[in-house]
Coordinates of N, CA and C in Angstrom, one line a residue:
M223 N 15.0 -13.8 -7.5 CA 16.2 -12.9 -7.7 C 17.0 -13.2 -9.0
C224 N 16.9 -14.5 -9.4 CA 17.6 -14.9 -10.6 C 17.1 -14.1 -11.8
R225 N 15.8 -13.9 -11.9 CA 15.2 -13.2 -13.0 C 15.6 -11.7 -13.0
I226 N 15.6 -11.2 -11.8 CA 16.0 -9.8 -11.6 C 17.5 -9.6 -12.0
A227 N 18.3 -10.6 -11.6 CA 19.8 -10.5 -11.9 C 20.1 -10.5 -13.4
R228 N 19.1 -11.1 -14.2 CA 19.3 -11.1 -15.6 C 19.2 -9.7 -16.2
K229 N 18.4 -8.8 -15.5 CA 18.2 -7.5 -16.0 C 19.1 -6.4 -15.3
V230 N 19.3 -6.7 -14.0 CA 20.1 -5.8 -13.2 C 21.5 -6.4 -12.9
H231 N 22.6 -5.7 -13.4 CA 23.9 -6.3 -13.3 C 24.7 -5.8 -12.1
D232 N 24.3 -4.8 -11.5 CA 25.1 -4.2 -10.4 C 24.8 -4.9 -9.1
R233 N 25.8 -5.5 -8.5 CA 25.6 -6.4 -7.3 C 25.1 -5.5 -6.1
R234 N 25.5 -4.3 -6.0 CA 25.0 -3.4 -4.9 C 23.5 -3.2 -5.0
V235 N 23.1 -3.0 -6.2 CA 21.6 -2.8 -6.4 C 20.8 -4.0 -6.1
L236 N 21.4 -5.2 -6.5 CA 20.8 -6.5 -6.2 C 20.7 -6.7 -4.7
S237 N 21.8 -6.4 -4.0 CA 21.8 -6.5 -2.6 C 20.8 -5.6 -1.9
L238 N 20.7 -4.4 -2.4 CA 19.7 -3.5 -1.8 C 18.3 -4.0 -2.1
I239 N 18.0 -4.5 -3.2 CA 16.7 -5.1 -3.5 C 16.4 -6.3 -2.6
G240 N 17.4 -7.1 -2.4 CA 17.2 -8.3 -1.5 C 16.9 -7.9 -0.1
K241 N 17.7 -6.8 0.4 CA 17.4 -6.3 1.7 C 16.0 -5.7 1.9
F242 N 15.6 -5.0 0.8 CA 14.3 -4.4 0.9 C 13.2 -5.5 0.9
L243 N 13.4 -6.6 0.2 CA 12.4 -7.7 0.1 C 12.3 -8.4 1.4
R244 N 13.5 -8.5 2.2 CA 13.5 -9.3 3.4 C 13.3 -8.4 4.7
A245 N 13.1 -7.1 4.4 CA 12.9 -6.1 5.5 C 11.7 -6.3 6.4
G246 N 10.6 -6.9 5.8 CA 9.4 -7.1 6.5 C 8.4 -5.9 6.3
V247 N 7.2 -6.1 6.8 CA 6.2 -5.0 6.7 C 5.5 -4.8 8.1
K248 N 4.9 -3.6 8.2 CA 4.2 -3.4 9.4 C 2.7 -3.5 9.2
I249 N 2.1 -4.4 9.9 CA 0.7 -4.7 9.8 C 0.0 -4.4 11.2
K250 N -0.8 -3.4 11.2 CA -1.5 -3.0 12.5 C -0.5 -2.7 13.6
G251 N 0.6 -2.0 13.1 CA 1.6 -1.5 14.1 C 2.7 -2.6 14.5
R252 N 2.5 -3.8 14.0 CA 3.5 -4.8 14.4 C 4.3 -5.3 13.1
C253 N 5.6 -5.4 13.3 CA 6.5 -5.9 12.2 C 6.3 -7.4 12.0
Q254 N 6.2 -7.7 10.7 CA 6.1 -9.1 10.3 C 7.0 -9.4 9.2
K255 N 7.7 -10.6 9.2 CA 8.6 -10.9 8.2 C 7.8 -11.1 6.9
T256 N 8.5 -10.8 5.8 CA 8.0 -11.2 4.5 C 8.7 -12.4 4.0
V257 N 8.0 -13.5 3.9 CA 8.6 -14.8 3.4 C 8.8 -14.8 2.0
R258 N 7.8 -14.3 1.2 CA 8.0 -14.3 -0.3 C 7.1 -13.2 -0.9
G259 N 7.5 -12.7 -2.0 CA 6.7 -11.7 -2.7 C 7.2 -10.3 -2.3
V260 N 6.5 -9.3 -2.9 CA 6.9 -7.9 -2.8 C 5.7 -7.3 -2.0
P261 N 6.1 -6.4 -1.0 CA 5.0 -5.7 -0.2 C 4.1 -4.9 -1.2
Q262 N 2.8 -5.1 -1.0 CA 1.9 -4.4 -1.9 C 2.0 -2.9 -1.7
G263 N 2.1 -2.1 -2.8 CA 2.1 -0.7 -2.7 C 3.5 -0.1 -2.4
G264 N 4.5 -1.0 -2.3 CA 5.8 -0.6 -2.1 C 6.4 0.1 -3.3
P265 N 7.5 0.9 -3.1 CA 8.1 1.6 -4.2 C 8.7 0.7 -5.3
L266 N 9.1 -0.5 -4.9 CA 9.8 -1.4 -5.8 C 8.7 -2.3 -6.5
S267 N 7.5 -2.3 -6.1 CA 6.5 -3.2 -6.6 C 6.3 -3.1 -8.1
P268 N 6.1 -1.9 -8.7 CA 5.9 -1.8 -10.1 C 7.2 -2.1 -10.9
L269 N 8.3 -1.7 -10.4 CA 9.6 -2.0 -11.1 C 9.8 -3.5 -11.2
L270 N 9.7 -4.2 -10.0 CA 9.9 -5.7 -10.0 C 8.8 -6.4 -10.8
A271 N 7.6 -5.9 -10.8 CA 6.5 -6.5 -11.6 C 6.9 -6.4 -13.1
N272 N 7.4 -5.2 -13.5 CA 7.8 -5.1 -14.9 C 9.0 -6.0 -15.3
I273 N 9.9 -6.2 -14.4 CA 11.0 -7.2 -14.7 C 10.5 -8.6 -14.7
M274 N 9.6 -9.0 -13.8 CA 9.1 -10.3 -13.7 C 8.2 -10.6 -14.9
L275 N 7.4 -9.6 -15.3 CA 6.4 -9.9 -16.4 C 7.0 -9.5 -17.8
D276 N 8.2 -9.2 -17.9 CA 8.8 -8.9 -19.2 C 8.7 -10.2 -20.1
D277 N 9.0 -11.3 -19.6 CA 8.9 -12.6 -20.4 C 7.4 -12.8 -20.7
F278 N 6.5 -12.5 -19.9 CA 5.1 -12.6 -20.1 C 4.6 -11.8 -21.3
G279 N 5.1 -10.5 -21.3 CA 4.8 -9.7 -22.5 C 5.3 -10.2 -23.8
K280 N 6.5 -10.7 -23.7 CA 7.1 -11.3 -24.9 C 6.3 -12.5 -25.4
E281 N 5.9 -13.3 -24.4 CA 5.1 -14.5 -24.7 C 3.8 -14.1 -25.4
L282 N 3.1 -13.1 -24.9 CA 1.8 -12.6 -25.5 C 2.1 -12.1 -26.9
E283 N 3.2 -11.4 -27.1 CA 3.5 -10.9 -28.5 C 3.8 -12.1 -29.4
K284 N 4.5 -13.1 -28.9 CA 4.8 -14.3 -29.7 C 3.5 -15.0 -30.2
R285 N 2.6 -15.0 -29.3 CA 1.3 -15.7 -29.6 C 0.4 -14.8 -30.5
G286 N 0.8 -13.6 -30.7 CA 0.0 -12.7 -31.5 C -1.3 -12.1 -30.9
L287 N -1.3 -12.1 -29.6 CA -2.4 -11.6 -28.8 C -2.3 -10.1 -28.7
R288 N -3.5 -9.4 -28.7 CA -3.5 -8.0 -28.4 C -3.8 -7.8 -26.9
F289 N -3.0 -6.9 -26.3 CA -3.0 -6.8 -24.9 C -2.5 -5.4 -24.4
V290 N -2.9 -5.0 -23.2 CA -2.4 -3.8 -22.6 C -1.9 -4.3 -21.2
R291 N -0.7 -3.8 -20.8 CA -0.1 -4.2 -19.5 C 0.5 -3.0 -18.9
Y292 N 0.2 -2.8 -17.6 CA 0.8 -1.7 -16.8 C 1.2 -2.4 -15.5
A293 N 2.5 -2.6 -15.3 CA 3.1 -3.3 -14.1 C 2.4 -4.6 -14.0
D294 N 1.7 -5.0 -13.0 CA 1.1 -6.3 -12.9 C -0.4 -6.4 -13.3
D295 N -0.9 -5.3 -13.9 CA -2.3 -5.3 -14.3 C -2.3 -5.4 -15.9
F296 N -3.1 -6.3 -16.4 CA -3.2 -6.5 -17.9 C -4.5 -6.9 -18.3
I297 N -4.8 -6.6 -19.6 CA -6.1 -7.0 -20.3 C -5.6 -7.6 -21.6
I298 N -6.2 -8.7 -21.9 CA -5.9 -9.4 -23.2 C -7.2 -9.4 -24.0
F299 N -7.1 -8.9 -25.2 CA -8.3 -8.8 -26.1 C -8.4 -10.0 -27.0
V300 N -9.5 -10.6 -27.0 CA -9.8 -11.7 -28.0 C -11.2 -11.5 -28.6
K301 N -11.6 -12.2 -29.6 CA -12.8 -12.0 -30.3 C -14.0 -12.7 -29.7
S302 N -13.9 -13.8 -29.1 CA -15.0 -14.5 -28.6 C -14.8 -15.0 -27.1
R303 N -15.9 -15.3 -26.5 CA -15.8 -15.8 -25.1 C -15.1 -17.1 -25.0
R304 N -15.3 -18.0 -26.0 CA -14.6 -19.3 -26.1 C -13.1 -19.1 -26.2
A305 N -12.7 -18.2 -27.1 CA -11.3 -17.9 -27.2 C -10.7 -17.3 -25.9
G306 N -11.5 -16.5 -25.2 CA -11.1 -15.9 -23.9 C -10.9 -17.0 -22.9
E307 N -11.8 -18.0 -22.8 CA -11.6 -19.1 -21.9 C -10.3 -19.9 -22.1
R308 N -10.1 -20.1 -23.4 CA -8.9 -20.9 -23.8 C -7.6 -20.1 -23.5
V309 N -7.6 -18.8 -23.8 CA -6.4 -18.0 -23.5 C -6.2 -17.8 -22.0
N310 N -7.3 -17.7 -21.3 CA -7.2 -17.6 -19.8 C -6.6 -18.8 -19.2
A311 N -6.9 -19.9 -19.7 CA -6.4 -21.2 -19.1 C -4.9 -21.3 -19.5
S312 N -4.5 -21.0 -20.7 CA -3.1 -21.2 -21.1 C -2.2 -20.1 -20.5
I313 N -2.7 -18.9 -20.4 CA -2.0 -17.8 -19.7 C -1.8 -18.1 -18.2
R314 N -2.8 -18.6 -17.6 CA -2.7 -18.9 -16.2 C -1.7 -20.0 -16.0
R315 N -1.6 -21.0 -16.9 CA -0.6 -22.1 -16.8 C 0.8 -21.5 -16.9
F316 N 0.9 -20.5 -17.9 CA 2.2 -19.9 -18.2 C 2.7 -19.1 -16.9
L317 N 1.8 -18.3 -16.3 CA 2.2 -17.5 -15.2 C 2.5 -18.4 -14.0
E318 N 1.7 -19.4 -13.7 CA 1.9 -20.2 -12.5 C 3.1 -21.2 -12.6
H319 N 3.2 -21.8 -13.8 CA 4.3 -22.9 -13.9 C 5.6 -22.3 -14.4
R320 N 5.6 -21.4 -15.4 CA 6.8 -20.9 -16.0 C 7.4 -19.8 -15.1
L321 N 6.6 -18.9 -14.7 CA 7.1 -17.7 -14.0 C 6.9 -17.9 -12.4
K322 N 6.2 -18.9 -12.0 CA 6.0 -19.2 -10.6 C 5.3 -18.1 -9.9
L323 N 4.3 -17.5 -10.5 CA 3.5 -16.4 -10.0 C 2.1 -16.9 -9.7
T324 N 1.4 -16.4 -8.7 CA 0.0 -16.8 -8.4 C -0.9 -15.7 -9.0
V325 N -2.0 -16.2 -9.6 CA -3.0 -15.4 -10.2 C -4.1 -15.1 -9.2
N326 N -4.5 -13.8 -9.1 CA -5.6 -13.4 -8.2 C -6.9 -13.8 -8.8
E327 N -7.6 -14.8 -8.2 CA -8.8 -15.3 -8.7 C -10.0 -14.3 -8.7
E328 N -10.0 -13.4 -7.7 CA -11.0 -12.4 -7.5 C -11.0 -11.4 -8.6
K329 N -9.8 -11.1 -9.1 CA -9.6 -10.0 -10.1 C -9.6 -10.5 -11.5
S330 N -9.5 -11.8 -11.7 CA -9.4 -12.4 -13.0 C -10.7 -12.9 -13.5
W331 N -11.0 -12.5 -14.8 CA -12.3 -13.0 -15.4 C -12.2 -12.8 -16.9
V332 N -13.2 -13.5 -17.5 CA -13.3 -13.4 -19.0 C -14.7 -12.8 -19.2
G333 N -14.8 -11.7 -20.1 CA -16.0 -11.1 -20.4 C -15.9 -10.0 -21.4
S334 N -16.9 -9.3 -21.7 CA -17.0 -8.2 -22.7 C -16.2 -7.0 -22.2
T335 N -15.7 -6.2 -23.1 CA -15.0 -5.0 -22.6 C -16.0 -3.9 -22.3
D336 N -17.3 -4.0 -22.7 CA -18.2 -3.0 -22.4 C -18.5 -2.9 -20.9
G337 N -18.1 -1.8 -20.4 CA -18.3 -1.6 -18.9 C -17.1 -2.0 -18.1
T338 N -16.1 -2.5 -18.7 CA -14.9 -2.9 -18.0 C -14.1 -1.7 -17.5
E339 N -13.6 -1.7 -16.3 CA -12.8 -0.7 -15.7 C -11.4 -1.2 -15.6
Y340 N -10.5 -0.3 -16.1 CA -9.0 -0.7 -16.1 C -8.2 0.6 -15.8
L341 N -7.5 0.6 -14.7 CA -6.6 1.7 -14.4 C -7.3 3.1 -14.4
G342 N -8.5 3.1 -13.9 CA -9.2 4.4 -13.8 C -10.0 4.8 -15.0
F343 N -10.1 3.9 -16.0 CA -10.8 4.2 -17.2 C -11.9 3.1 -17.4
V344 N -13.0 3.5 -18.1 CA -14.1 2.5 -18.3 C -14.3 2.5 -19.8
F345 N -14.4 1.3 -20.4 CA -14.6 1.1 -21.8 C -16.1 1.0 -22.0
K346 N -16.7 1.9 -22.8 CA -18.2 1.9 -23.1 C -18.3 1.8 -24.6
K347 N -18.8 0.7 -25.1 CA -18.9 0.5 -26.5 C -17.5 0.8 -27.2
F348 N -17.5 1.9 -28.0 CA -16.2 2.2 -28.7 C -15.5 3.5 -28.1
K349 N -15.9 3.8 -26.9 CA -15.4 5.0 -26.2 C -14.6 4.6 -24.9
V350 N -13.7 5.4 -24.5 CA -13.0 5.2 -23.3 C -13.2 6.5 -22.4
R351 N -13.8 6.2 -21.2 CA -14.1 7.4 -20.3 C -13.4 7.1 -19.0
W352 N -13.3 8.2 -18.2 CA -12.8 8.1 -16.8 C -13.8 7.3 -16.0
S353 N -13.3 6.5 -15.1 CA -14.3 5.9 -14.1 C -14.8 7.0 -13.2
D354 N -15.9 6.7 -12.5 CA -16.5 7.7 -11.6 C -15.5 8.0 -10.5
S355 N -14.9 6.9 -9.9 CA -14.0 7.1 -8.8 C -12.7 7.9 -9.2
A356 N -12.2 7.7 -10.4 CA -11.1 8.4 -10.9 C -11.4 9.9 -11.1
F357 N -12.6 10.1 -11.7 CA -13.0 11.5 -11.9 C -13.2 12.3 -10.6
L358 N -13.8 11.6 -9.6 CA -14.0 12.3 -8.3 C -12.7 12.6 -7.7
E359 N -11.7 11.6 -7.8 CA -10.4 11.9 -7.2 C -9.7 13.1 -8.0
F360 N -9.9 13.1 -9.3 CA -9.3 14.3 -10.0 C -9.9 15.6 -9.5
K361 N -11.2 15.6 -9.4 CA -11.9 16.9 -8.9 C -11.4 17.2 -7.5
R362 N -11.2 16.2 -6.6 CA -10.7 16.5 -5.3 C -9.3 17.1 -5.3
R363 N -8.5 16.5 -6.1 CA -7.1 17.1 -6.2 C -7.1 18.5 -6.8
V364 N -7.9 18.8 -7.8 CA -8.0 20.1 -8.3 C -8.4 21.1 -7.2
R365 N -9.4 20.7 -6.5 CA -9.9 21.6 -5.4 C -8.8 21.8 -4.3
K366 N -8.1 20.7 -4.1 CA -7.0 20.9 -3.0 C -5.9 21.8 -3.5
L367 N -5.6 21.7 -4.8 CA -4.5 22.5 -5.3 C -4.9 24.0 -5.6
T368 N -6.1 24.2 -5.8 CA -6.6 25.6 -6.1 C -7.3 26.2 -4.9
G369 N -7.2 27.5 -4.7 CA -7.9 28.2 -3.6 C -9.4 28.3 -3.9
R370 N -10.1 28.8 -2.9 CA -11.5 29.0 -3.1 C -11.8 30.1 -4.2
S371 N -11.0 31.1 -4.3 CA -11.2 32.1 -5.3 C -11.0 31.5 -6.8
W372 N -10.5 30.3 -6.9 CA -10.3 29.7 -8.2 C -11.5 28.8 -8.5
R373 N -12.5 28.7 -7.7 CA -13.6 27.8 -7.9 C -14.2 27.9 -9.3
F374 N -14.5 29.1 -9.8 CA -15.1 29.2 -11.1 C -14.1 28.7 -12.2
M375 N -12.8 29.1 -12.0 CA -11.8 28.7 -12.9 C -11.6 27.2 -13.0
S376 N -11.6 26.6 -11.8 CA -11.4 25.1 -11.8 C -12.5 24.4 -12.4
S377 N -13.8 24.9 -12.3 CA -14.9 24.2 -12.9 C -14.8 24.4 -14.4
C378 N -14.3 25.6 -14.9 CA -14.2 25.8 -16.3 C -13.1 24.8 -16.8
L379 N -12.0 24.7 -16.1 CA -10.9 23.8 -16.4 C -11.5 22.3 -16.6
L380 N -12.3 21.9 -15.7 CA -12.9 20.6 -15.8 C -13.7 20.4 -17.0
Y381 N -14.5 21.5 -17.3 CA -15.4 21.4 -18.4 C -14.6 21.3 -19.7
I382 N -13.5 22.1 -19.8 CA -12.7 22.0 -21.0 C -12.0 20.7 -21.2
I383 N -11.6 20.1 -20.1 CA -10.9 18.8 -20.2 C -11.8 17.7 -20.6
L384 N -13.0 17.7 -20.1 CA -13.9 16.6 -20.3 C -14.8 16.6 -21.5
C385 N -14.9 17.8 -22.1 CA -15.8 17.9 -23.3 C -15.1 17.7 -24.6

């Protein structure tokens, strides 16, 4: 809460955030206390991630690294695998010791950008494409929003957007 208080100065808002964080979560229909952290998928999750990781973004900029960050998801671009391993170790230390955050081991890795999926997009050589799952979700939503008489029109719309 100290890090949040540096950015948010209204005590009422801080109180509301604190109550939200202590409210607990429902898991399989039963209420459970939240001891620490933010409930996954909650409305405050991206906001608090941005506040918590603001110092992280500044640290990456200070180090001269190229990166993309959206809430708590980020990619850091380096030229070699060896540099990637070195940056991975130092960034992990920064996140765990300085910001007191835990790094998800299953989602963290060092590798080539070719075939990497990030936020619904896939990097293929020098191109960026929608991932298969994001494209299918887009088609599903277009079908849901348009009536059956719009079928020809929606497929034309998809063709125009993707080509």
